[in-house]
Short mmCIF file of C-alpha atoms in Angstrom, two decimals:
data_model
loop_
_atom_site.label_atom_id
_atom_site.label_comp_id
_atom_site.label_asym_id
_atom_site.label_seq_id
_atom_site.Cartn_x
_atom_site.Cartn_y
_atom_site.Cartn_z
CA UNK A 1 23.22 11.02 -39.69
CA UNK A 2 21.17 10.25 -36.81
CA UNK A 3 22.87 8.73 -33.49
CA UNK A 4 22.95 4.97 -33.07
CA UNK A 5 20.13 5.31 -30.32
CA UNK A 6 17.98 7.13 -31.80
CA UNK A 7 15.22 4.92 -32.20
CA UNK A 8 14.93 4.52 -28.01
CA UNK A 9 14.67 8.26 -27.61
CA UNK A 10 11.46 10.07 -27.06
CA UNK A 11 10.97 14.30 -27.46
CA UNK A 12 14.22 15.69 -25.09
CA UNK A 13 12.07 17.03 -22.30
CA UNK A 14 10.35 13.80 -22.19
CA UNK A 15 13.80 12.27 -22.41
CA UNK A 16 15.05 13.95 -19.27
CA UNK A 17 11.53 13.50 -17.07
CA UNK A 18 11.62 9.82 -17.93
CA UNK A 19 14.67 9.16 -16.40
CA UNK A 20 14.06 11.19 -13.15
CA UNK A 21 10.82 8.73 -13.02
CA UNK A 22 12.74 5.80 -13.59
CA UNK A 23 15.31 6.87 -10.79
CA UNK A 24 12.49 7.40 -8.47
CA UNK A 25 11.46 4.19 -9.48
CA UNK A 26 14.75 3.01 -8.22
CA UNK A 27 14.57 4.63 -4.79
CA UNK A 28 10.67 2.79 -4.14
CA UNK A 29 12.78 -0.36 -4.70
CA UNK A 30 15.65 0.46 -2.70
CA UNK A 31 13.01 1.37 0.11
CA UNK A 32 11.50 -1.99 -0.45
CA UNK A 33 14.68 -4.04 -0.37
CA UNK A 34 16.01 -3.05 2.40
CA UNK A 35 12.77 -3.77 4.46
CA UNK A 36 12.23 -7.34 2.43
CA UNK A 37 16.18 -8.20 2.93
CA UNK A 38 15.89 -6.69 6.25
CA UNK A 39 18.91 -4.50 6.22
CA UNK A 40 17.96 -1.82 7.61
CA UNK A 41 19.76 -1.83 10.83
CA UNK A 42 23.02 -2.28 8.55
CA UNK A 43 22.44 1.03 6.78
CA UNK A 44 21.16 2.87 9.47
CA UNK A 45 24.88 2.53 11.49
CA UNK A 46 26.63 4.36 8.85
CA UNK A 47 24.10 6.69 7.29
CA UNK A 48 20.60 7.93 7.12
CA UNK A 49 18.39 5.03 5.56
CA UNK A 50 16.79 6.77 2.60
CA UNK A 51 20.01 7.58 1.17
CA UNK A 52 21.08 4.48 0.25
CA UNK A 53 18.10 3.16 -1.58
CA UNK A 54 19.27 3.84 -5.24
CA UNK A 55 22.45 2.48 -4.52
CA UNK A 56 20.69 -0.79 -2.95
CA UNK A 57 18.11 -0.88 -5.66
CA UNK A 58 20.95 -0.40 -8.73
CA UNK A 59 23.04 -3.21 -6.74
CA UNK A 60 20.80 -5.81 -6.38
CA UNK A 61 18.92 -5.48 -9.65
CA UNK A 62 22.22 -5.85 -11.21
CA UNK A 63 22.86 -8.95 -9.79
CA UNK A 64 19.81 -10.15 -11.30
CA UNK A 65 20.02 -8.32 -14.93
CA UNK A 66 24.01 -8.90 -15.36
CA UNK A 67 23.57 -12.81 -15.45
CA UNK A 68 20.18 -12.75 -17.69
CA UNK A 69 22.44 -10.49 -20.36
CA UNK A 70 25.22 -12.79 -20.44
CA UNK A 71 23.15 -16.27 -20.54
CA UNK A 72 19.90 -15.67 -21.43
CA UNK A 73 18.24 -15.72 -24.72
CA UNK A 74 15.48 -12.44 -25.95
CA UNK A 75 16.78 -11.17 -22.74
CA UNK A 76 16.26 -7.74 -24.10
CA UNK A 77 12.41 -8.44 -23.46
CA UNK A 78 13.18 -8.65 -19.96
CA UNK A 79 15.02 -5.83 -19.72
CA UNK A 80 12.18 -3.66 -21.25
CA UNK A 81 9.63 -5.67 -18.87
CA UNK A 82 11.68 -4.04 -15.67
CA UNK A 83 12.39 -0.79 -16.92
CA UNK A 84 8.65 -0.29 -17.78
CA UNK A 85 7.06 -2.13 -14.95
CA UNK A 86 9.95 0.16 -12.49
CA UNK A 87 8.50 3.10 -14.61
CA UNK A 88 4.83 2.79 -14.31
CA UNK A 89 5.43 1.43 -10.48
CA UNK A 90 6.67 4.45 -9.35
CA UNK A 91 3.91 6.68 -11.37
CA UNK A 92 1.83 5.08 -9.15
CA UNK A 93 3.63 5.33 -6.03
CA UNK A 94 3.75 8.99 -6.23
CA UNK A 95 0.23 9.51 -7.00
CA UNK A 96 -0.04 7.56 -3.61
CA UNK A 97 2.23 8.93 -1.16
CA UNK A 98 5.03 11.47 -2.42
CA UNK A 99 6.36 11.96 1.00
CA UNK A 100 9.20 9.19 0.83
CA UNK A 101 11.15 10.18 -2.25
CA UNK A 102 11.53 13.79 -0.44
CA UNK A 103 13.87 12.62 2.15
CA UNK A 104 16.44 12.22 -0.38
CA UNK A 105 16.69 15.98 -0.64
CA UNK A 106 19.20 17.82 1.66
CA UNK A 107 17.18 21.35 2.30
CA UNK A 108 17.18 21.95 6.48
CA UNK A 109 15.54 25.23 7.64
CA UNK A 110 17.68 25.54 10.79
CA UNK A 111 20.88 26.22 8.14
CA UNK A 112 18.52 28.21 5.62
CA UNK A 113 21.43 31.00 6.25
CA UNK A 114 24.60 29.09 6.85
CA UNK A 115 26.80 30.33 3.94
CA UNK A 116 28.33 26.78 3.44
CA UNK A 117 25.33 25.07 3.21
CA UNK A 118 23.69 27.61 0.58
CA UNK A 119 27.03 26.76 -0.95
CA UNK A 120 27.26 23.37 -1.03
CA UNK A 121 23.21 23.13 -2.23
CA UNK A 122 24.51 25.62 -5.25
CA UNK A 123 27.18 23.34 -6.09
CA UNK A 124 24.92 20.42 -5.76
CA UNK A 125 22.06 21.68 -8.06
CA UNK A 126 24.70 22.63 -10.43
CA UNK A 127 25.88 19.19 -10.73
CA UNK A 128 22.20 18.15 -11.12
CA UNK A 129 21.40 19.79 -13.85
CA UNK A 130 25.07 19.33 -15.26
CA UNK A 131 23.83 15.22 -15.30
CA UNK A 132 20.27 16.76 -16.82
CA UNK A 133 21.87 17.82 -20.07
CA UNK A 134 22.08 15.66 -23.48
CA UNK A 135 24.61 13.28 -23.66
CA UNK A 136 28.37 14.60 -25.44
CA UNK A 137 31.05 12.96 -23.71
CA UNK A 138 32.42 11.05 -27.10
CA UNK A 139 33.12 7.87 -24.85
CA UNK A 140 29.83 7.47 -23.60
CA UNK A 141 28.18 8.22 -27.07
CA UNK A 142 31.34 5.75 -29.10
CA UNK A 143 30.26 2.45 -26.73
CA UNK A 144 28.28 3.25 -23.43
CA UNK A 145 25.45 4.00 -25.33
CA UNK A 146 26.45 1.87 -28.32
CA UNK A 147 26.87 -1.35 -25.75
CA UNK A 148 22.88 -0.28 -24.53
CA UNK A 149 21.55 0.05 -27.79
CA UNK A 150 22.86 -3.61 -28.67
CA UNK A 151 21.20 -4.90 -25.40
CA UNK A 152 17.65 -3.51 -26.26
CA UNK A 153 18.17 -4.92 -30.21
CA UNK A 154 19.60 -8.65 -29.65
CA UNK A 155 19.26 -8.87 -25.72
CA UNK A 156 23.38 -9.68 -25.47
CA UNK A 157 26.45 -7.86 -25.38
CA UNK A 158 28.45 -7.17 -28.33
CA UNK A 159 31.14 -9.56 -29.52
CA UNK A 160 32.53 -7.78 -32.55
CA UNK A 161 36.65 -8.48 -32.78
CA UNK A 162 36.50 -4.56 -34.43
CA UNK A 163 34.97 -3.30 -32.13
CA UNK A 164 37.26 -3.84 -28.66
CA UNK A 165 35.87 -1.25 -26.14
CA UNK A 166 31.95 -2.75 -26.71
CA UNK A 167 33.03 -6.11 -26.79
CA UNK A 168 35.42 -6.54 -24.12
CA UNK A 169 35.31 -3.59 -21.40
CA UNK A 170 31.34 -3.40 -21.25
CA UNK A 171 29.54 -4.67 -18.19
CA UNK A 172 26.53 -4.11 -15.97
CA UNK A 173 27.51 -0.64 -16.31
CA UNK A 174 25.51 -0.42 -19.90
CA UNK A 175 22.48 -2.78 -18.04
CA UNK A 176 21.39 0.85 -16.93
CA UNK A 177 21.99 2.98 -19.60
CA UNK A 178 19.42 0.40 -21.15
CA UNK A 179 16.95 0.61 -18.92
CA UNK A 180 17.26 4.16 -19.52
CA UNK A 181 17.28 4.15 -23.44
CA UNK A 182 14.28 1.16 -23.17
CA UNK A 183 11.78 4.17 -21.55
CA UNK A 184 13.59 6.98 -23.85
CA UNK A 185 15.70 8.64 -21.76
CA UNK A 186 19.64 9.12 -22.84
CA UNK A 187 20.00 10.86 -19.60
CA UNK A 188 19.47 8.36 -16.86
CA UNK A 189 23.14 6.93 -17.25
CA UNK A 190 24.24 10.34 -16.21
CA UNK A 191 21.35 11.52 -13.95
CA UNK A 192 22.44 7.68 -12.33
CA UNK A 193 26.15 9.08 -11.29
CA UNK A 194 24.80 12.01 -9.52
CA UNK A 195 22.53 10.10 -7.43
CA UNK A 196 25.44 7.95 -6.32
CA UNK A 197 26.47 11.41 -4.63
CA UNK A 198 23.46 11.08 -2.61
CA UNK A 199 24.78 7.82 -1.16
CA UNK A 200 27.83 9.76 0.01
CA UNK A 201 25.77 12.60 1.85
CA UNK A 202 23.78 10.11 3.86
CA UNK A 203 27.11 9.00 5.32
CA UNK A 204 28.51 12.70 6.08
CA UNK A 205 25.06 13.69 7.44
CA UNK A 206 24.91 10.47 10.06
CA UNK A 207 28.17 11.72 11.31
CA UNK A 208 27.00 15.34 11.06
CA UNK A 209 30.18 16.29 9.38
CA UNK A 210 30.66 20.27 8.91
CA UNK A 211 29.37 21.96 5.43
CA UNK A 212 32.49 23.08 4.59
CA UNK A 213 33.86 19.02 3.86
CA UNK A 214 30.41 18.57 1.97
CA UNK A 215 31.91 21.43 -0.35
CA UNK A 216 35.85 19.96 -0.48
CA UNK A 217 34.54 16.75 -1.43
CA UNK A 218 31.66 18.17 -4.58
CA UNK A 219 33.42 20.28 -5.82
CA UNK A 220 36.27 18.45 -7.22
CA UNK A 221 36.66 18.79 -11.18
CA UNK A 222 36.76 15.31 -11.80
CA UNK A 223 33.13 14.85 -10.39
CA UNK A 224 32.20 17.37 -13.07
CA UNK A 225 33.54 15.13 -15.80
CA UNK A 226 31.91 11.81 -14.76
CA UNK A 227 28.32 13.72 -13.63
CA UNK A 228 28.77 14.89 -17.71
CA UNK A 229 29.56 11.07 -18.58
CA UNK A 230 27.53 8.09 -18.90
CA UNK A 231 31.26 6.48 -17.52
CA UNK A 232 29.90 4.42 -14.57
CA UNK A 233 32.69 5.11 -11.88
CA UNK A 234 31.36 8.02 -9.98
CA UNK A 235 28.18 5.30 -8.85
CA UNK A 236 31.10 2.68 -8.19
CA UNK A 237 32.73 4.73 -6.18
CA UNK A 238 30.08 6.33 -3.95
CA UNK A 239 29.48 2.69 -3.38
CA UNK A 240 32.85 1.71 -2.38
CA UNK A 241 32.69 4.51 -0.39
CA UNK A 242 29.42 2.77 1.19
CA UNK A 243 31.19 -0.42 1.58
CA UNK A 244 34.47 1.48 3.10
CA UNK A 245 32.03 2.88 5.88
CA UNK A 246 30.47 -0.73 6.88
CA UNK A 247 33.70 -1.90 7.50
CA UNK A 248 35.40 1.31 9.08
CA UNK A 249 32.81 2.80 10.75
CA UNK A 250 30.47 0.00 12.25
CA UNK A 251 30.69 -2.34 14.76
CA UNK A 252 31.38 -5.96 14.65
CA UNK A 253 30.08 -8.06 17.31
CA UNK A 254 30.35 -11.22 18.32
CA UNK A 255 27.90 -12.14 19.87
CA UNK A 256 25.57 -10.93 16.63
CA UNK A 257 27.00 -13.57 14.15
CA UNK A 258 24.57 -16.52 16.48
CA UNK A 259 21.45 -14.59 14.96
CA UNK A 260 23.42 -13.71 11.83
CA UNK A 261 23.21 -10.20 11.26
CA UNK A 262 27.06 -9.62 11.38
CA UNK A 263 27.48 -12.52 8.81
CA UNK A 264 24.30 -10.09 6.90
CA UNK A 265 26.24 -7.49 7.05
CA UNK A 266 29.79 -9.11 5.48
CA UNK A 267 27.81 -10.81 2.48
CA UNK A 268 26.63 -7.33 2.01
CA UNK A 269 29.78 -6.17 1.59
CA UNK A 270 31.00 -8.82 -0.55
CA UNK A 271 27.96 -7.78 -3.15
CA UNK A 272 29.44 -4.56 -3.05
CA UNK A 273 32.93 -4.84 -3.75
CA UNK A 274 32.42 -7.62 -6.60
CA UNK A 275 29.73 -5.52 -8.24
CA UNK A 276 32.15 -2.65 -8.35
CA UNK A 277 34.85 -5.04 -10.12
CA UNK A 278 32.57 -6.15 -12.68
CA UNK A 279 31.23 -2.62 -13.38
CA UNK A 280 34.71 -1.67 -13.76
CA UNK A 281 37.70 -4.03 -13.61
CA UNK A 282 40.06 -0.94 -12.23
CA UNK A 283 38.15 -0.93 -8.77
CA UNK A 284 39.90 -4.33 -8.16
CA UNK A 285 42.57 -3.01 -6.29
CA UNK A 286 40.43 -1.21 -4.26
CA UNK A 287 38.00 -3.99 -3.51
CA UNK A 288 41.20 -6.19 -2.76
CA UNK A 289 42.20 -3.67 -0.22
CA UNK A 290 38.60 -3.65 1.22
CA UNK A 291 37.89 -7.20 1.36
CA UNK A 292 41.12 -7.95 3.27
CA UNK A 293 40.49 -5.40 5.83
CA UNK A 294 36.76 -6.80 6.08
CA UNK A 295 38.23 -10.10 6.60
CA UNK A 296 41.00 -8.90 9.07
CA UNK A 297 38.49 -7.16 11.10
CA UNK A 298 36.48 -10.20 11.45
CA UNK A 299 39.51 -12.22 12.25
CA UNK A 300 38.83 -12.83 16.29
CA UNK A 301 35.36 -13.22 15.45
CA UNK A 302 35.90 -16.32 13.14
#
């Protein structure tokens, strides 16, 4: 019997190079958001800008997907439109300039020898290519995927009373497992969850933390399971992570909110937080805990 998705999938090499594209096709978009929204100073006071450009790109475009999937009609069509025109965007960009999307990468020359760092960039590739590898985690495969596959067919989410998991626990979570499946590749749910890592080491590397908390923090076993997993909560919590650092780790002024850059900075937060709820309904909590600080913070400032 051949897998539910089948028909989206393309030759497996092809499978796995799609996706990378795509995901480069996020980080052109991320670069381009924050430049059009003009929040780059925001990102820049907690980490290094290009960073955070998949996690701004994934964000933003879900805000704009999640709604179409719920209300729209033949919204499938419009989910293959962005996935290919994301696709064939960033072929483009690269054959331009290929310079950008290498900043991502963590390789420094000065700490070719460092034993931590050669450690952490072992552990690091290994968790690449861990996200690289055919999808077998039977939760993604029973209704990640499933969910996806319904969203490229009829352009909604499922609604089948037998079916609970697909009807009532899916979310924007499965918006980019489509986008994956609609260019062929299984893998970009997965390849997705690592990248959110990257988000996480442009915060340590602002602060310049040492190597040896870079290798505490990636090599914990449960990051293995959700880099293996379509499971969205690795991404959602690399950006609650984000969102922890705006509010922790910059600085509110007062004086800012008169040309509205702190007030910027808060609705960026907000997007955060709720996006992480909706993704999964678990980070709720969390995001509760979050907001009130934000808010608490921002208390004298009114």
């Amino acid at each position: 019997m051949q897998p539910i998705y089948h028909s989206f999938l393309t030759v497996p090499i092809l499978s796995l190079i799609n996706g990378l594209i795509l995901l480069a096709g996020f980080f052109y978009l991320g670069e381009f958001l924050q430049k059009k929204l003009k929040i780059e100073k925001i990102v820049i006071e907690v980490s290094e800008k290009p960073f955070q450009n998949i996690l701004i790109s994934v964000i933003f475009s879900l805000i704009i997907l999640y709604p179409i999937c719920l209300y729209a009609q033949n919204s499938q069509i419009i989910l293959k439109v962005f996935s290919f025109s994301l696709y064939f965007f960033d072929i483009l960009k690269i054959i331009l300039n290929i310079k950008p999307i290498l900043k991502i990468f963590f390789f420094n020359t000065k700490v070719i020898f460092d034993v931590n760092y050669l450690l952490f960039i072992v552990i690091f590739l290994g968790l690449a290519l861990l996200s690289f590898a055919p999808v077998t985690n039977a939760d993604s495969l029973d209704y990640h995927l499933y969910t996806a596959k319904h969203l490229l067919e009829y352009g909604s989410f499922p609604t089948y009373l037998t079916n609970f998991h697909s009807t009532y626990v899916s979310g924007p979570g499965e918006i980019m497992i489509a986008l994956g499946l609609a260019i062929g590749s299984e893998q970009f749910g997965s390849i997705l969850q690592c990248a959110g890592l990257i988000s996480i080491l442009g915060i340590l590397k602002k602060y310049k933390a040492p190597y040896i908390f870079y290798i505490i923090l990636f090599s914990s076993p449960v990051i293995i399971f959700f880099v293996s997993s379509l499971k969205p909560q690795l991404f959602t919590i690399c950006s609650s992570v984000f969102a922890f650092s705006l509010i922790f780790l910059s600085k509110f002024n007062k004086k800012s909110f008169l040309n509205n850059y702190e007030t910027k900075k808060i609705i960026l937060i907000l997007i955060i937080l709720f996006s992480s709820i909706l993704i999964k309904f678990s980070f709720i909590l969390s995001a509760f805990l979050l907001s009130f600080f934000l808010i608490l913070k921002n208390y004298k400032l009114k």
